[in-house]
Structure formats: structure tokens, C-alpha cells
Amino acid sequence: MDDLRSLHEWRAKVPEPGHEWIISERRRLLKRIRGRRRSVGRRLLAIGALGAAASVAVATLWPQPPAQGPAATPPVVRLDSSVVLVRAADMASRRRSTQVPLPTQWHYTKTLDKQPNSETTKTQEQWLRYDGRQAASFGEDGRLTVGKEHDPLDPGDDDLSPQQYDAKLRKLPTDPRKLLVKITGDRHWIEGAREEGVPKSVEPADARAYRVIMLYLSRYGTMPPRLEAAMFRALALIPGVRIEQGVSDAAGRSGLGVWLERAGDARPFRRYEILDPATYRYLGTRTVWLRDAFMPGSSEPATRKGAVWSTALLTSVIVERPGQRG
């Protein structure tokens, strides 16, 4: 027997469903759908509550209200700096130690720089011999030029060679409070202050400690892990250290923007030091103008509110010769 033909004949004898059957079944189907939606909604609410509780347990967030008006920017998410810096210290303490470079080795860095009111991002590569006696870079003609940097034995030269800098770094204490005392009282950093319009002698101790620690973290190539961890713990002791999420460097990398909030700060801009949110390595800087900035005697702003100057540290490694990139 042809099974398909029999099935077709049997189907022809079955009447089409009536209007009453369709309405009742439709109601039953809609009732089931509504019931499932309520069940799924209750599950999603439970999952959302668990997720919210977990995020509060990890870190406290304080969203700031967005600015009013058509030019409003996305709300800033400020993180609990003490929580973030404890994590950073823990991560740093577990890094692998690096060897002290030889005097004849070279420190290679690759950076990006994007100036305010400019769409051009400048790339710079530089090689500095570890003893500080030579430096190298590519000229506009694309040729590598090697020349004398400075004489580290010259008492009139205030710049530190990488070797001198590293030796100074390794003498620092790993106790966070002792580290702050050492940094704030170091004459090299007191005399080397170059803040805009701020005399060297009146730089607040907290501001100096913050500035120097961030300088150290930006030159992490030979940083001992225990000392780097102490740097983050010392930062947590400085009043006014703030951390914001989603701050981008000149390479477009999103990170944790660290800045120092100071009472009575008259500067028209805010400078962020950016850390990688996963490794807490230094990424670069982002300076944002909070209001128009004027040159003395000028009625036109030199830099307008909202302008951004950003940098990025792409590479920082020790190599054997100039021109080598790692």
C-alpha cells in the first residue's frame, strides 16, 4: 500500500477547525506566553540583583550626574581609589623581577603625542644608553642618528642617566609611609619641580609625592616588584587621589585615569595618569581643559574648554643597540 496516498486520504476526511476552536486555543496559547514572560522576568530580576550585589562587593562606584544642556558628556564613573590601589599593589607584587641593565645597553621607548586642537598624532622613538652618554632617534629623513646625550659625571648637569635613576630607585624603602617621607624630602625632586606657574619652594608635599610616584610608575622597565607594590600603597595614603574609569590615551586605549584633587587648584585643566585596568601598567596621560585658558594680556583663549592633550607609552624595554626595538 502507498503510505503517502493513505495519509493524504485520511487527512481529507478530517474537517478544518472551526472558529470557536481557534479562538479558545488562541486564548490558551496567549495565556501560556504571558505566564512564561512573568517567569523569565522574575529570573532576570533575580540575576540582576545578584550581579548588583557582586559589583558592590568588588568596588564602590560613584556615578557623577552628567552636565546639563545639549553638550552634556557621558556620566563619569569614579572608582574607590583605595580598592583599586590595593588591587594594583597585589598585581605588582606578583610580577617577575628584571635584571639591572648593563651600562652599554639601551633603553628604548616608543610614544605617541596628540596636541590640543590637532588631529595629528605624532609618533616618537628614542634610544638612550643606560649610562646616559648617548642618545639615538630617527630624523625627518628616516635615518637613525646617534649623538651625545649628556655627561652624567658633570656636576652641573641636573638630568639623571637611566643608570643613576635606577640606582636612586632601588635605594627607596618598600614601606609605603617611609617611601612618602623619602620622596617628599628628596632635594632632587624639590629642585626639579616644574609645575605651571608654581614656584619650586611652595609645591605641597602631597603634590610632590604624587608627581614623583607617577613618574616612577611611568618608567617601569626595571622597577623591582616589591617597590612597585609599595608605590601603589603609598598612592593610597595621599589625600585627594581620585580614579575614574574609561579614560583614553593617545592610542585610544581605555584605562583607569588617576588624578590628584587639590583644594584651591587654579589650573584650568585636569591631568590624568592612565593605568591599564587589567595589569595596572602605565599607559599614558590625558589632559582635559575644564575652562578656557588665556595667555597673559590676551582676550582670545589659547586653549578652549574641552580641548584634550593626550600621550601614550607604547613600548619601554631594554635593548642591546640603537635601532633595535626589542
CSV table of C-alpha atoms in Angstrom, one decimal:
chain,number,residue,atom,x,y,z
A,1,MET,CA,0.0,0.0,0.0
A,2,ASP,CA,1.1,3.5,-0.8
A,3,ASP,CA,1.5,5.1,2.7
A,4,LEU,CA,1.6,8.7,1.4
A,5,ARG,CA,-1.6,8.2,-0.6
A,6,SER,CA,-3.4,6.7,2.5
A,7,LEU,CA,-2.2,9.6,4.7
A,8,HIS,CA,-3.5,12.1,2.1
A,9,GLU,CA,-6.9,10.4,2.0
A,10,TRP,CA,-7.1,10.3,5.8
A,11,ARG,CA,-6.2,14.0,6.1
A,12,ALA,CA,-9.0,14.9,3.6
A,13,LYS,CA,-11.6,13.4,5.9
A,14,VAL,CA,-10.6,15.5,8.8
A,15,PRO,CA,-12.6,18.8,8.9
A,16,GLU,CA,-10.9,22.2,9.3
A,17,PRO,CA,-11.0,23.6,12.8
A,18,GLY,CA,-14.0,25.8,13.5
A,19,HIS,CA,-13.9,29.4,14.6
A,20,GLU,CA,-14.7,28.6,18.2
A,21,TRP,CA,-11.8,26.1,18.4
A,22,ILE,CA,-9.4,28.6,17.0
A,23,ILE,CA,-10.4,31.3,19.5
A,24,SER,CA,-10.2,29.1,22.5
A,25,GLU,CA,-6.9,27.7,21.5
A,26,ARG,CA,-5.5,31.2,20.8
A,27,ARG,CA,-6.6,32.3,24.3
A,28,ARG,CA,-4.9,29.2,25.8
A,29,LEU,CA,-1.6,30.0,23.9
A,30,LEU,CA,-1.6,33.6,24.9
A,31,LYS,CA,-2.1,32.7,28.5
A,32,ARG,CA,0.9,30.3,28.3
A,33,ILE,CA,3.1,33.0,26.7
A,34,ARG,CA,2.2,35.6,29.4
A,35,GLY,CA,3.0,33.0,32.1
A,36,ARG,CA,6.4,32.3,30.6
A,37,ARG,CA,7.2,36.0,30.3
A,38,ARG,CA,6.4,36.6,34.0
A,39,SER,CA,8.7,33.6,34.9
A,40,VAL,CA,11.5,34.9,32.7
A,41,GLY,CA,11.1,38.4,34.1
A,42,ARG,CA,11.3,37.1,37.7
A,43,ARG,CA,14.5,35.2,36.8
A,44,LEU,CA,16.1,38.2,35.2
A,45,LEU,CA,15.3,40.4,38.2
A,46,ALA,CA,16.9,37.8,40.5
A,47,ILE,CA,20.0,37.6,38.3
A,48,GLY,CA,20.3,41.4,38.1
A,49,ALA,CA,20.1,41.6,41.9
A,50,LEU,CA,22.8,39.1,42.3
A,51,GLY,CA,25.0,40.9,39.8
A,52,ALA,CA,24.5,44.2,41.5
A,53,ALA,CA,25.4,42.7,44.9
A,54,ALA,CA,28.5,41.2,43.5
A,55,SER,CA,29.6,44.5,41.9
A,56,VAL,CA,29.2,46.4,45.2
A,57,ALA,CA,31.2,43.7,47.0
A,58,VAL,CA,34.1,44.2,44.4
A,59,ALA,CA,34.3,48.0,44.4
A,60,THR,CA,32.2,51.1,45.3
A,61,LEU,CA,31.2,53.2,42.3
A,62,TRP,CA,30.0,56.8,42.5
A,63,PRO,CA,28.5,57.9,39.2
A,64,GLN,CA,28.5,61.7,38.9
A,65,PRO,CA,25.5,63.4,37.4
A,66,PRO,CA,26.0,64.5,33.8
A,67,ALA,CA,26.3,68.2,32.9
A,68,GLN,CA,23.1,69.9,31.8
A,69,GLY,CA,22.4,71.1,28.3
A,70,PRO,CA,22.9,69.8,24.8
A,71,ALA,CA,26.6,69.4,25.2
A,72,ALA,CA,26.3,67.1,28.1
A,73,THR,CA,29.0,64.4,28.3
A,74,PRO,CA,28.6,60.8,29.4
A,75,PRO,CA,28.5,60.5,33.2
A,76,VAL,CA,31.9,60.0,34.9
A,77,VAL,CA,32.3,56.7,36.9
A,78,ARG,CA,34.6,57.4,39.8
A,79,LEU,CA,36.1,54.3,41.5
A,80,ASP,CA,37.0,53.8,45.1
A,81,SER,CA,40.7,54.6,44.8
A,82,SER,CA,41.7,52.6,48.0
A,83,VAL,CA,40.2,49.4,46.5
A,84,VAL,CA,41.8,49.9,43.1
A,85,LEU,CA,45.2,50.7,44.5
A,86,VAL,CA,45.2,47.7,46.8
A,87,ARG,CA,44.5,45.5,43.7
A,88,ALA,CA,47.3,47.3,41.8
A,89,ALA,CA,49.7,46.6,44.7
A,90,ASP,CA,48.8,43.0,44.8
A,91,MET,CA,49.2,42.6,41.0
A,92,ALA,CA,52.6,44.4,41.1
A,93,SER,CA,54.0,42.3,43.9
A,94,ARG,CA,53.4,39.2,41.8
A,95,ARG,CA,55.4,40.4,38.7
A,96,ARG,CA,58.7,38.8,37.7
A,97,SER,CA,61.9,40.6,38.7
A,98,THR,CA,64.1,42.0,36.0
A,99,GLN,CA,67.9,42.2,35.8
A,100,VAL,CA,69.7,45.5,36.2
A,101,PRO,CA,70.8,46.5,32.6
A,102,LEU,CA,74.5,46.9,31.7
A,103,PRO,CA,75.9,50.4,31.2
A,104,THR,CA,76.3,49.8,27.5
A,105,GLN,CA,72.7,48.6,26.9
A,106,TRP,CA,70.0,51.0,25.7
A,107,HIS,CA,66.6,52.0,27.0
A,108,TYR,CA,64.1,52.1,24.0
A,109,THR,CA,60.8,53.9,24.2
A,110,LYS,CA,58.0,54.4,21.7
A,111,THR,CA,55.4,57.1,22.5
A,112,LEU,CA,52.5,58.9,20.9
A,113,ASP,CA,51.6,62.6,21.3
A,114,LYS,CA,48.4,64.3,20.3
A,115,GLN,CA,48.4,68.0,20.9
A,116,PRO,CA,45.2,70.1,21.7
A,117,ASN,CA,43.3,71.3,18.6
A,118,SER,CA,45.2,68.9,16.4
A,119,GLU,CA,44.0,65.8,14.5
A,120,THR,CA,47.6,64.6,14.0
A,121,THR,CA,49.2,62.1,16.4
A,122,LYS,CA,53.0,62.3,16.5
A,123,THR,CA,55.0,59.1,17.0
A,124,GLN,CA,58.4,59.3,18.6
A,125,GLU,CA,61.0,56.6,19.1
A,126,GLN,CA,64.1,57.2,21.3
A,127,TRP,CA,67.1,55.1,22.4
A,128,LEU,CA,69.0,56.3,25.5
A,129,ARG,CA,72.2,54.4,26.5
A,130,TYR,CA,71.9,53.2,30.1
A,131,ASP,CA,74.9,55.1,31.3
A,132,GLY,CA,73.4,58.3,29.7
A,133,ARG,CA,76.3,59.1,27.4
A,134,GLN,CA,74.5,58.7,24.1
A,135,ALA,CA,71.0,59.0,22.6
A,136,ALA,CA,69.6,58.0,19.3
A,137,SER,CA,66.4,58.7,17.3
A,138,PHE,CA,65.2,58.8,13.7
A,139,GLY,CA,65.4,62.1,11.8
A,140,GLU,CA,62.9,63.5,9.3
A,141,ASP,CA,64.9,61.9,6.6
A,142,GLY,CA,64.2,58.5,8.2
A,143,ARG,CA,67.9,57.9,9.2
A,144,LEU,CA,68.9,56.9,12.7
A,145,THR,CA,71.1,59.5,14.3
A,146,VAL,CA,73.3,58.7,17.3
A,147,GLY,CA,74.7,61.5,19.3
A,148,LYS,CA,75.9,62.6,22.8
A,149,GLU,CA,73.2,63.0,25.3
A,150,HIS,CA,74.9,64.4,28.4
A,151,ASP,CA,77.8,63.7,30.7
A,152,PRO,CA,76.4,62.0,33.9
A,153,LEU,CA,79.6,62.9,35.7
A,154,ASP,CA,79.1,66.6,35.1
A,155,PRO,CA,78.0,68.2,38.4
A,156,GLY,CA,76.3,71.0,36.5
A,157,ASP,CA,74.0,68.5,34.7
A,158,ASP,CA,70.7,68.1,36.6
A,159,ASP,CA,69.4,65.2,34.4
A,160,LEU,CA,69.7,61.7,35.7
A,161,SER,CA,71.0,59.0,33.4
A,162,PRO,CA,69.0,55.8,33.3
A,163,GLN,CA,71.7,54.1,35.4
A,164,GLN,CA,71.7,56.9,38.0
A,165,TYR,CA,67.9,56.9,38.0
A,166,ASP,CA,67.7,53.2,38.5
A,167,ALA,CA,70.3,53.3,41.3
A,168,LYS,CA,68.3,56.0,43.1
A,169,LEU,CA,65.1,54.0,42.5
A,170,ARG,CA,66.5,50.8,44.1
A,171,LYS,CA,67.5,52.7,47.3
A,172,LEU,CA,63.9,53.6,48.1
A,173,PRO,CA,62.2,51.9,51.0
A,174,THR,CA,59.4,49.4,50.4
A,175,ASP,CA,57.4,50.6,53.4
A,176,PRO,CA,54.7,53.0,52.0
A,177,ARG,CA,54.9,55.6,54.7
A,178,LYS,CA,58.8,55.6,54.7
A,179,LEU,CA,58.6,55.9,50.9
A,180,LEU,CA,56.5,59.0,51.1
A,181,VAL,CA,58.9,60.6,53.6
A,182,LYS,CA,61.9,59.8,51.4
A,183,ILE,CA,60.3,61.2,48.2
A,184,THR,CA,58.9,64.4,49.7
A,185,GLY,CA,62.2,65.2,51.4
A,186,ASP,CA,64.5,64.5,48.4
A,187,ARG,CA,66.1,67.7,47.2
A,188,HIS,CA,66.4,66.4,43.6
A,189,TRP,CA,62.7,66.3,43.3
A,190,ILE,CA,62.1,69.5,45.2
A,191,GLU,CA,64.5,71.4,42.9
A,192,GLY,CA,63.2,69.7,39.8
A,193,ALA,CA,59.6,70.7,40.2
A,194,ARG,CA,58.3,72.3,37.0
A,195,GLU,CA,54.6,72.8,37.6
A,196,GLU,CA,53.0,75.5,35.6
A,197,GLY,CA,53.3,78.8,37.5
A,198,VAL,CA,54.1,77.2,40.8
A,199,PRO,CA,57.4,78.2,42.5
A,200,LYS,CA,59.6,75.2,43.4
A,201,SER,CA,59.7,76.1,47.1
A,202,VAL,CA,55.9,76.1,47.6
A,203,GLU,CA,55.0,72.8,45.9
A,204,PRO,CA,52.8,70.9,48.5
A,205,ALA,CA,54.4,67.7,49.8
A,206,ASP,CA,51.4,65.6,48.8
A,207,ALA,CA,51.6,67.0,45.3
A,208,ARG,CA,55.3,66.3,45.1
A,209,ALA,CA,54.8,62.7,46.3
A,210,TYR,CA,52.1,62.1,43.8
A,211,ARG,CA,54.1,63.6,40.9
A,212,VAL,CA,57.2,61.6,41.7
A,213,ILE,CA,55.4,58.3,42.2
A,214,MET,CA,53.7,58.7,38.9
A,215,LEU,CA,57.0,59.5,37.2
A,216,TYR,CA,58.4,56.3,38.7
A,217,LEU,CA,55.4,54.2,37.6
A,218,SER,CA,55.8,55.6,34.0
A,219,ARG,CA,59.4,54.2,33.9
A,220,TYR,CA,58.5,50.7,35.0
A,221,GLY,CA,61.2,48.9,32.8
A,222,THR,CA,63.4,47.9,35.7
A,223,MET,CA,61.1,48.5,38.7
A,224,PRO,CA,61.5,45.9,41.5
A,225,PRO,CA,58.1,44.2,42.1
A,226,ARG,CA,58.1,44.9,45.9
A,227,LEU,CA,58.9,48.6,45.3
A,228,GLU,CA,56.2,48.9,42.6
A,229,ALA,CA,53.7,47.5,45.0
A,230,ALA,CA,54.9,50.0,47.7
A,231,MET,CA,54.3,52.8,45.1
A,232,PHE,CA,50.7,51.9,44.8
A,233,ARG,CA,50.2,51.6,48.5
A,234,ALA,CA,51.8,55.0,49.0
A,235,LEU,CA,49.5,56.5,46.5
A,236,ALA,CA,46.6,55.2,48.6
A,237,LEU,CA,47.9,57.3,51.5
A,238,ILE,CA,48.0,60.6,49.6
A,239,PRO,CA,44.8,62.6,50.3
A,240,GLY,CA,42.9,63.6,47.2
A,241,VAL,CA,43.9,60.8,44.8
A,242,ARG,CA,41.0,60.1,42.5
A,243,ILE,CA,40.5,57.3,39.9
A,244,GLU,CA,38.0,57.4,37.1
A,245,GLN,CA,37.0,54.6,34.7
A,246,GLY,CA,37.2,54.8,30.9
A,247,VAL,CA,39.9,57.4,30.3
A,248,SER,CA,41.6,57.0,26.9
A,249,ASP,CA,45.2,57.7,26.0
A,250,ALA,CA,46.6,58.9,22.6
A,251,ALA,CA,46.4,55.3,21.2
A,252,GLY,CA,42.7,55.1,22.1
A,253,ARG,CA,43.3,52.6,24.9
A,254,SER,CA,40.8,52.9,27.7
A,255,GLY,CA,42.2,52.7,31.2
A,256,LEU,CA,41.9,54.0,34.8
A,257,GLY,CA,42.5,57.7,34.9
A,258,VAL,CA,44.3,58.7,38.1
A,259,TRP,CA,44.4,62.4,39.2
A,260,LEU,CA,45.0,64.5,42.3
A,261,GLU,CA,42.3,66.7,43.6
A,262,ARG,CA,43.8,69.7,45.3
A,263,ALA,CA,42.0,72.4,47.3
A,264,GLY,CA,42.3,75.8,45.7
A,265,ASP,CA,43.9,74.5,42.5
A,266,ALA,CA,43.6,77.3,39.9
A,267,ARG,CA,44.8,75.4,36.9
A,268,PRO,CA,42.3,75.4,34.1
A,269,PHE,CA,42.9,71.7,33.2
A,270,ARG,CA,42.9,68.2,34.8
A,271,ARG,CA,45.7,65.8,34.0
A,272,TYR,CA,45.1,62.1,34.2
A,273,GLU,CA,47.8,59.5,34.5
A,274,ILE,CA,46.3,56.4,32.9
A,275,LEU,CA,46.8,52.8,34.1
A,276,ASP,CA,45.9,49.6,32.3
A,277,PRO,CA,42.7,48.2,34.0
A,278,ALA,CA,44.0,44.6,33.9
A,279,THR,CA,47.7,44.9,34.6
A,280,TYR,CA,47.9,48.4,36.2
A,281,ARG,CA,50.9,49.2,34.0
A,282,TYR,CA,51.3,52.8,32.9
A,283,LEU,CA,49.6,53.7,29.6
A,284,GLY,CA,50.0,57.4,29.1
A,285,THR,CA,48.3,60.8,30.0
A,286,ARG,CA,45.2,62.7,29.2
A,287,THR,CA,44.9,66.4,29.9
A,288,VAL,CA,41.4,67.9,29.7
A,289,TRP,CA,40.8,71.7,29.8
A,290,LEU,CA,37.9,72.4,32.2
A,291,ARG,CA,37.6,76.0,31.1
A,292,ASP,CA,39.1,78.4,28.5
A,293,ALA,CA,42.7,79.2,29.2
A,294,PHE,CA,44.2,82.6,28.3
A,295,MET,CA,47.7,83.8,27.7
A,296,PRO,CA,48.6,87.0,29.8
A,297,GLY,CA,47.2,90.1,28.1
A,298,SER,CA,45.2,88.2,25.5
A,299,SER,CA,41.4,88.3,25.2
A,300,GLU,CA,41.3,85.2,23.0
A,301,PRO,CA,41.7,81.8,24.7
A,302,ALA,CA,44.9,79.9,23.8
A,303,THR,CA,43.1,76.7,24.7
A,304,ARG,CA,39.4,76.3,24.8
A,305,LYS,CA,37.3,74.3,27.3
A,306,GLY,CA,37.0,70.7,26.3
A,307,ALA,CA,40.4,70.6,24.5
A,308,VAL,CA,42.4,67.4,25.1
A,309,TRP,CA,46.1,66.7,25.0
A,310,SER,CA,47.0,63.0,25.2
A,311,THR,CA,50.1,60.8,25.2
A,312,ALA,CA,50.7,57.1,25.1
A,313,LEU,CA,53.6,54.9,26.1
A,314,LEU,CA,53.6,52.0,23.7
A,315,THR,CA,56.9,50.4,24.4
A,316,SER,CA,59.5,50.6,27.2
A,317,VAL,CA,62.2,47.9,27.0
A,318,ILE,CA,66.0,47.4,27.4
A,319,VAL,CA,67.8,46.5,24.1
A,320,GLU,CA,71.3,45.9,23.0
A,321,ARG,CA,71.9,48.6,20.4
A,322,PRO,CA,70.2,51.8,19.0
A,323,GLY,CA,67.7,51.0,16.3
A,324,GLN,CA,66.6,47.7,17.9
A,325,ARG,CA,63.0,47.6,19.1
A,326,GLY,CA,63.0,44.6,21.4
